Structures are given as structure tokens and as C-alpha cells.
Short mmCIF file of N, CA and C in Angstrom, two decimals:
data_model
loop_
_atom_site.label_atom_id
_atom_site.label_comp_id
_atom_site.label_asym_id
_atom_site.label_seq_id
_atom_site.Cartn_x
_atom_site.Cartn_y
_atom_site.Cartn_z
N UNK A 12 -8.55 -13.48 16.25
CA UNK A 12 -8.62 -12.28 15.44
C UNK A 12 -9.71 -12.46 14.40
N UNK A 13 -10.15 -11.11 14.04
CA UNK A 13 -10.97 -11.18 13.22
C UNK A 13 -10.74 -11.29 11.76
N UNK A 14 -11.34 -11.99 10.75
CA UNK A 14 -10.76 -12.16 9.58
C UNK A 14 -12.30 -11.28 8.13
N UNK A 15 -11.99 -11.03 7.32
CA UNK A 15 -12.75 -10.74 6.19
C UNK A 15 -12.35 -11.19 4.84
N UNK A 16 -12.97 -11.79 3.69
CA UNK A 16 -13.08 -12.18 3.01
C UNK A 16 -12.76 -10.88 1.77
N UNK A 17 -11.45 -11.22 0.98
CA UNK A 17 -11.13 -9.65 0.27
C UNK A 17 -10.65 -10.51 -0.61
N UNK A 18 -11.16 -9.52 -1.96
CA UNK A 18 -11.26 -9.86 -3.19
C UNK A 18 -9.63 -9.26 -4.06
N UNK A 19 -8.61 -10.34 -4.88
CA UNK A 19 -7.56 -9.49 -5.37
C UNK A 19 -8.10 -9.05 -6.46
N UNK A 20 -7.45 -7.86 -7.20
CA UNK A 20 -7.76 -7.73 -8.84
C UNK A 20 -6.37 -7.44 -8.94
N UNK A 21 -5.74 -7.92 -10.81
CA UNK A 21 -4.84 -8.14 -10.98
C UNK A 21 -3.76 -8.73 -10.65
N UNK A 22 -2.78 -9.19 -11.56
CA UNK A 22 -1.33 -9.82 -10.99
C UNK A 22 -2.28 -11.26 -11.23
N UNK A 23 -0.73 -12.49 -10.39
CA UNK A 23 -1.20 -13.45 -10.52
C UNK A 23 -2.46 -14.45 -9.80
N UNK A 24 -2.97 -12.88 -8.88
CA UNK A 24 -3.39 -13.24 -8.06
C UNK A 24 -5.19 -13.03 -7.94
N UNK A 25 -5.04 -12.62 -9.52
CA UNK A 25 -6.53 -12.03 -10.14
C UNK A 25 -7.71 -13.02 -9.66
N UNK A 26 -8.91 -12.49 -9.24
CA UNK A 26 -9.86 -13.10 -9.34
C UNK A 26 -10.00 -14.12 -8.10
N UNK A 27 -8.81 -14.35 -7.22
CA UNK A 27 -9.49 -14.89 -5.92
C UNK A 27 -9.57 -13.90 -4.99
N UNK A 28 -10.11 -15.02 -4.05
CA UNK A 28 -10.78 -14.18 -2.36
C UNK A 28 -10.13 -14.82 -1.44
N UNK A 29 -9.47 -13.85 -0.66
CA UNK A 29 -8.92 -14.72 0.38
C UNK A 29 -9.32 -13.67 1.98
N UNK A 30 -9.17 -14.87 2.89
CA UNK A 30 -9.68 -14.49 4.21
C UNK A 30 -8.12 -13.26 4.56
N UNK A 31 -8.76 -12.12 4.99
CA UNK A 31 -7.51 -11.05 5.56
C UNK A 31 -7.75 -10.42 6.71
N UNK A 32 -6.44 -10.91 7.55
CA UNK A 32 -7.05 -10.72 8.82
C UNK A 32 -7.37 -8.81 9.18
N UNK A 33 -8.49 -8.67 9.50
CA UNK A 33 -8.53 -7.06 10.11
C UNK A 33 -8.17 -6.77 11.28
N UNK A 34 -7.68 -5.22 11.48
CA UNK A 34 -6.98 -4.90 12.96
C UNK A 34 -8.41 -4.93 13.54
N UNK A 35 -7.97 -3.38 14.42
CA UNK A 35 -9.03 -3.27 15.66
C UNK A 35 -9.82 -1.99 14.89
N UNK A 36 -9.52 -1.67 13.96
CA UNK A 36 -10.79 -0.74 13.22
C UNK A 36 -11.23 -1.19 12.09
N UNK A 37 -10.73 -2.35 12.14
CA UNK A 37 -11.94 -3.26 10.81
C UNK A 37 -11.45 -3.14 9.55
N UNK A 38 -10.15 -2.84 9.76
CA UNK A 38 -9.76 -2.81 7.97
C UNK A 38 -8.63 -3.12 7.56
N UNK A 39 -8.17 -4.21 7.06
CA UNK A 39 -7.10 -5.10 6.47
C UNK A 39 -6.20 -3.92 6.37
N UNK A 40 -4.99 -4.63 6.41
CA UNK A 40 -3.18 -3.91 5.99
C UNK A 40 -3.64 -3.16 4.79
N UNK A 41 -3.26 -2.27 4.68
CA UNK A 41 -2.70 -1.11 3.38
C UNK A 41 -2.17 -1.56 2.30
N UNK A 42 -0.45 -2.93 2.57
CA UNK A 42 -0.44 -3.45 1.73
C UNK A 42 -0.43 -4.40 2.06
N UNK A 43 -0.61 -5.99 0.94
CA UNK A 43 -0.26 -7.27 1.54
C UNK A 43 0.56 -7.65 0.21
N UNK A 44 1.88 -8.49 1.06
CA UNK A 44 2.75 -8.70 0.23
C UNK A 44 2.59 -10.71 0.01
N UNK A 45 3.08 -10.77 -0.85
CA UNK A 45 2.76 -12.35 -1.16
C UNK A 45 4.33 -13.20 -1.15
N UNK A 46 4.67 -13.49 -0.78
CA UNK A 46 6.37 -13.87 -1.07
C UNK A 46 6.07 -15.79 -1.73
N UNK A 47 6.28 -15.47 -3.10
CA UNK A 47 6.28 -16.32 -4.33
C UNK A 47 7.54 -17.45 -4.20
N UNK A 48 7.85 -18.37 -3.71
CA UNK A 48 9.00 -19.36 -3.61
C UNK A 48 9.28 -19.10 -5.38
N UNK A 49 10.97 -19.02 -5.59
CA UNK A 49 11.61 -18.78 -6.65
C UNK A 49 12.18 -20.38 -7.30
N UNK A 50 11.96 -19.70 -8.90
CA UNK A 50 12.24 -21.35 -9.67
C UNK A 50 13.48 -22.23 -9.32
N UNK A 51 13.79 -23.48 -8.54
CA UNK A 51 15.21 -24.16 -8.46
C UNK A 51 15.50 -23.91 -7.27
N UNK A 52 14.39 -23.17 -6.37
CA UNK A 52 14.92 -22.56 -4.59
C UNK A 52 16.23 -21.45 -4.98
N UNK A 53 15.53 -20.27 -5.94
CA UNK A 53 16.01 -19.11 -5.77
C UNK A 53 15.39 -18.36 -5.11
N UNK A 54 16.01 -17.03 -4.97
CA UNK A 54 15.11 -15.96 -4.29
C UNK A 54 14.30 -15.69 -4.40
N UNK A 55 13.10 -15.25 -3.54
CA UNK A 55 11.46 -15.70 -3.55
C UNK A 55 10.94 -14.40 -4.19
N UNK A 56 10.38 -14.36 -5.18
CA UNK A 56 9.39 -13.27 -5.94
C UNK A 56 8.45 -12.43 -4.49
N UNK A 57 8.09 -11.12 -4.25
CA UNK A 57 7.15 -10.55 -3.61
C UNK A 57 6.62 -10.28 -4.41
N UNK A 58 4.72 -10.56 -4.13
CA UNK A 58 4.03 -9.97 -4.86
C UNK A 58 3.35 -8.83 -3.94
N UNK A 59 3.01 -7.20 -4.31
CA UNK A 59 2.34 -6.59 -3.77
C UNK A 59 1.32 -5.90 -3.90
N UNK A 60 0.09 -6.10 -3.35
CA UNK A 60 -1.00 -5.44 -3.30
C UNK A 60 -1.45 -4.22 -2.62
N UNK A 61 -2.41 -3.04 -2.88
CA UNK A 61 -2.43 -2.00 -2.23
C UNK A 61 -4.14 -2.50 -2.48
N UNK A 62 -4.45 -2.02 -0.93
CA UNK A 62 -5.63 -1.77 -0.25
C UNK A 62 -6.71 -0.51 -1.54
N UNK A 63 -7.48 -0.66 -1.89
CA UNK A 63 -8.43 0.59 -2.47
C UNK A 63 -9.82 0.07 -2.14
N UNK A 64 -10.83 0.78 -2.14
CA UNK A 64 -11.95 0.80 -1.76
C UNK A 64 -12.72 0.12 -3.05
N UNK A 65 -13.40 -0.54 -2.37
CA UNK A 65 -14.47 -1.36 -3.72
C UNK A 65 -15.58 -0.14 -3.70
N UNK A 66 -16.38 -0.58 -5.19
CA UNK A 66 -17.04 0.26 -5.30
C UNK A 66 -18.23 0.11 -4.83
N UNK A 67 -19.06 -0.41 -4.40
CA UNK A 67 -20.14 -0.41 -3.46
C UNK A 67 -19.84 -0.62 -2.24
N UNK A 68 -20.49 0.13 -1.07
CA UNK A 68 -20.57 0.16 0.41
C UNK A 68 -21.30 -1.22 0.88
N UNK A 69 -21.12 -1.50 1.87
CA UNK A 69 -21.23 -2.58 2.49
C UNK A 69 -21.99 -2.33 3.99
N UNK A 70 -23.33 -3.44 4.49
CA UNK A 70 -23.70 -2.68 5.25
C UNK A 70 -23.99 -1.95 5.53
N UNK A 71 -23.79 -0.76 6.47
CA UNK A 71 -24.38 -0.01 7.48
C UNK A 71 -23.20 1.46 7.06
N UNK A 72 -23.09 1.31 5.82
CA UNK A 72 -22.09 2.15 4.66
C UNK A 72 -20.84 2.24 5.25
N UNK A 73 -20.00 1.48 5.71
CA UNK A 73 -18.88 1.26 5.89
C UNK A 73 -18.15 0.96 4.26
N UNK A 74 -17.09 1.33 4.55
CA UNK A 74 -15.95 0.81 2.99
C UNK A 74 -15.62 -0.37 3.11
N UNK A 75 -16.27 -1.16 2.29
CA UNK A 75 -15.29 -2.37 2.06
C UNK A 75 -14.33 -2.44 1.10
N UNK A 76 -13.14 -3.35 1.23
CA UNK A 76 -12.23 -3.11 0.49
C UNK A 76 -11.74 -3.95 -0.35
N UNK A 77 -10.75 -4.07 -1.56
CA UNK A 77 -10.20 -4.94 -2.20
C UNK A 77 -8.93 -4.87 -2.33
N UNK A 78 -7.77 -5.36 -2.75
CA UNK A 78 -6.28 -5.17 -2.96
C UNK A 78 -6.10 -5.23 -4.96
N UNK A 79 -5.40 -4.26 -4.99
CA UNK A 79 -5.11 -4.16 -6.40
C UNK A 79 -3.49 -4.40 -6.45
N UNK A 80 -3.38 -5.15 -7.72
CA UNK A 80 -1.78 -5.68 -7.85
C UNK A 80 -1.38 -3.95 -8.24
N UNK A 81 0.26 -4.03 -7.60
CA UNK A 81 0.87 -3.00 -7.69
C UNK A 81 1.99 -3.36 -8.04
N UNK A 82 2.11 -3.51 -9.65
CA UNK A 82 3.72 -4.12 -10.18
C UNK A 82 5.24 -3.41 -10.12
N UNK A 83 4.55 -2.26 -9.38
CA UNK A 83 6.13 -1.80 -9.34
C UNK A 83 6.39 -2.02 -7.65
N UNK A 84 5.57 -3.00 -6.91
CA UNK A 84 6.21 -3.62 -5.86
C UNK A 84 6.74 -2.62 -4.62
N UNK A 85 5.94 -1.60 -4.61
CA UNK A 85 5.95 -0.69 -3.17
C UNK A 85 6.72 0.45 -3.24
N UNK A 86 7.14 0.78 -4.62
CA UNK A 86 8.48 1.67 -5.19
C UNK A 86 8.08 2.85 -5.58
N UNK A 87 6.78 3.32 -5.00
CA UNK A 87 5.88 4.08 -5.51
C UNK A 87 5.89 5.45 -4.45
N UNK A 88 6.14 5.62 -3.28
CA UNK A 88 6.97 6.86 -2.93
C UNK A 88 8.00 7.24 -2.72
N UNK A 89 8.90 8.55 -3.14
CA UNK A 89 9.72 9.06 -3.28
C UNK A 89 10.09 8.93 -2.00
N UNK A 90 9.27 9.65 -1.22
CA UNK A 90 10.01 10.10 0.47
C UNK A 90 9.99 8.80 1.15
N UNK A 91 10.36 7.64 0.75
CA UNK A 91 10.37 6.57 1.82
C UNK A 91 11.98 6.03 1.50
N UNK A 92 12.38 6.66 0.25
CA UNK A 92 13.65 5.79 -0.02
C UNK A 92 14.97 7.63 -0.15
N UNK A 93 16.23 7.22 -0.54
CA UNK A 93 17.08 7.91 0.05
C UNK A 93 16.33 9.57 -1.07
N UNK A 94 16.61 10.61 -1.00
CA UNK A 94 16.22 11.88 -1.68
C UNK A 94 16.84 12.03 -3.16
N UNK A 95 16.32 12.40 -4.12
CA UNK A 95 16.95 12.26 -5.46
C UNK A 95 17.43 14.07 -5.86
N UNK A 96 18.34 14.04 -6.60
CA UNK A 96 18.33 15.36 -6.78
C UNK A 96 18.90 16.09 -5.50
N UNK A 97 18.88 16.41 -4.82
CA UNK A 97 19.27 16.96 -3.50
C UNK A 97 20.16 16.81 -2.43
N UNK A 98 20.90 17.11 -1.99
CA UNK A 98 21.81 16.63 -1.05
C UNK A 98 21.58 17.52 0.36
N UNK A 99 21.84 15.95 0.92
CA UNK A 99 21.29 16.37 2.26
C UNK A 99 22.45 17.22 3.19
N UNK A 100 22.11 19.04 3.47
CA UNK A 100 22.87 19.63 4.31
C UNK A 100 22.21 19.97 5.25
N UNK A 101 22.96 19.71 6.28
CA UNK A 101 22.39 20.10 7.67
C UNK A 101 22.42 21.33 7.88
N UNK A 102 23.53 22.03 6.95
CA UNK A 102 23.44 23.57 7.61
C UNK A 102 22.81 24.27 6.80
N UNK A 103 21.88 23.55 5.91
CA UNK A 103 21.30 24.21 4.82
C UNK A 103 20.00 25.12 5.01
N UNK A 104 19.58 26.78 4.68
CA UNK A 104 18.40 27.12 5.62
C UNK A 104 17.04 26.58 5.00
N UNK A 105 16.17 26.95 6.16
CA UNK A 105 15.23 25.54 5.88
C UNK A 105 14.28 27.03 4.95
N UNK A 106 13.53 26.64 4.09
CA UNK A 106 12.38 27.21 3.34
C UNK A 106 11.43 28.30 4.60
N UNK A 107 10.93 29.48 4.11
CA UNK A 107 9.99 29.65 5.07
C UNK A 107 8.59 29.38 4.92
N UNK A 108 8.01 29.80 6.03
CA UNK A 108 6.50 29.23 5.73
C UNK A 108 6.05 29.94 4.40
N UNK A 109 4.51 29.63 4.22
CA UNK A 109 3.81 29.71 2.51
C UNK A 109 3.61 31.27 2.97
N UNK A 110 2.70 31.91 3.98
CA UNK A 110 2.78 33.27 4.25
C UNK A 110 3.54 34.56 4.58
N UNK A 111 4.85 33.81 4.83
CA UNK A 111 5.95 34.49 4.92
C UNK A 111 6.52 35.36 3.68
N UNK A 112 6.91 36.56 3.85
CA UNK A 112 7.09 37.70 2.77
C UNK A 112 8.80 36.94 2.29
N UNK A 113 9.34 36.76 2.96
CA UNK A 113 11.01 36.20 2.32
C UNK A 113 10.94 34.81 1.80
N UNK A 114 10.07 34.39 2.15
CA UNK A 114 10.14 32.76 2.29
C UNK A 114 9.89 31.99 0.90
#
């Protein structure tokens, strides 16, 4: 596999470069998580990074990229975890479309 050389910013992980392996369109995971061994062999700290674009192009103007620490640890969309506010009914009617006169 192919690997690239990606720069962290922030967290404890500020200021190095580490080799990340790329898929098949050339561009490292979205996020990369770090799993931190815990003080006394407790439960292991995750550290997580999110993928953003560095600011100069690379090459043949492709994006190269960097990982930025993300301290709230992946907790950052709503729709991935259970719905807040709302309860889920099945028989509930669904919204209509945006052009729709009732909707």
C-alpha cells in the first residue's frame, strides 16, 4: 500500500509527521484515531484527528492534506448518535417536499 507523509496540528500530537497510509484515490482516512495506553493499564485514551486540507496545493494541484486535533473526539454530529428532542414515531407523517403548497 501506498503511504504519504501527513503533518498533525494540535493535541498531543502537534508538530509531527507521520507516514498515513492512502486508499485507492490518494487520500488518507477522514479521521485517524490514536488509542493512548491509560496510566496503571487503565482504559486507553483515543486521540482524534479530522482530515482538512493544507493550505498550499501540491504538485499537479491536487489537495494535500493534514489532520487537525478534534478534542471533542468524533462527538461532533448530531445524526450519527440517537435523535435529541424528538421521538421517534413510525406513524408519524413525514414533512412534505420544500415546493409543496401543504408541506
Amino acid at each position: 500500500m501506498k503511504s504519504e507523509d501527513t503533518p498533525f496540528e494540535g493535541g498531543p500530537m502537534d508538530g509531527r509527521v507521520l507516514p498515513v497510509l492512502v486508499g485507492m484515490t490518494g487520500h488518507p482516512p477522514k479521521t485517524y484515531r490514536i488509542p493512548v495506553p491509560g496510566p496503571d493499564g487503565g482504559p486507553p485514551t483515543v486521540l482524534v484527528y479530522r482530515r482538512v486540507p493544507r493550505a498550499g496545493r501540491g504538485g499537479l494541484g491536487f489537495a494535500r492534506w493534514k489532520y487537525a486535533y478534534d478534542p471533542e473526539g468524533g462527538r461532533r454530529w448530531p445524526w450519527s448518535g440517537p435523535r435529541r428532542g424528538r421521538a421517534a414515531d413510525p406513524d408519524a407523517t413525514p414533512r412534505g417536499k420544500p415546493d409543496d403548497a401543504d408541506g
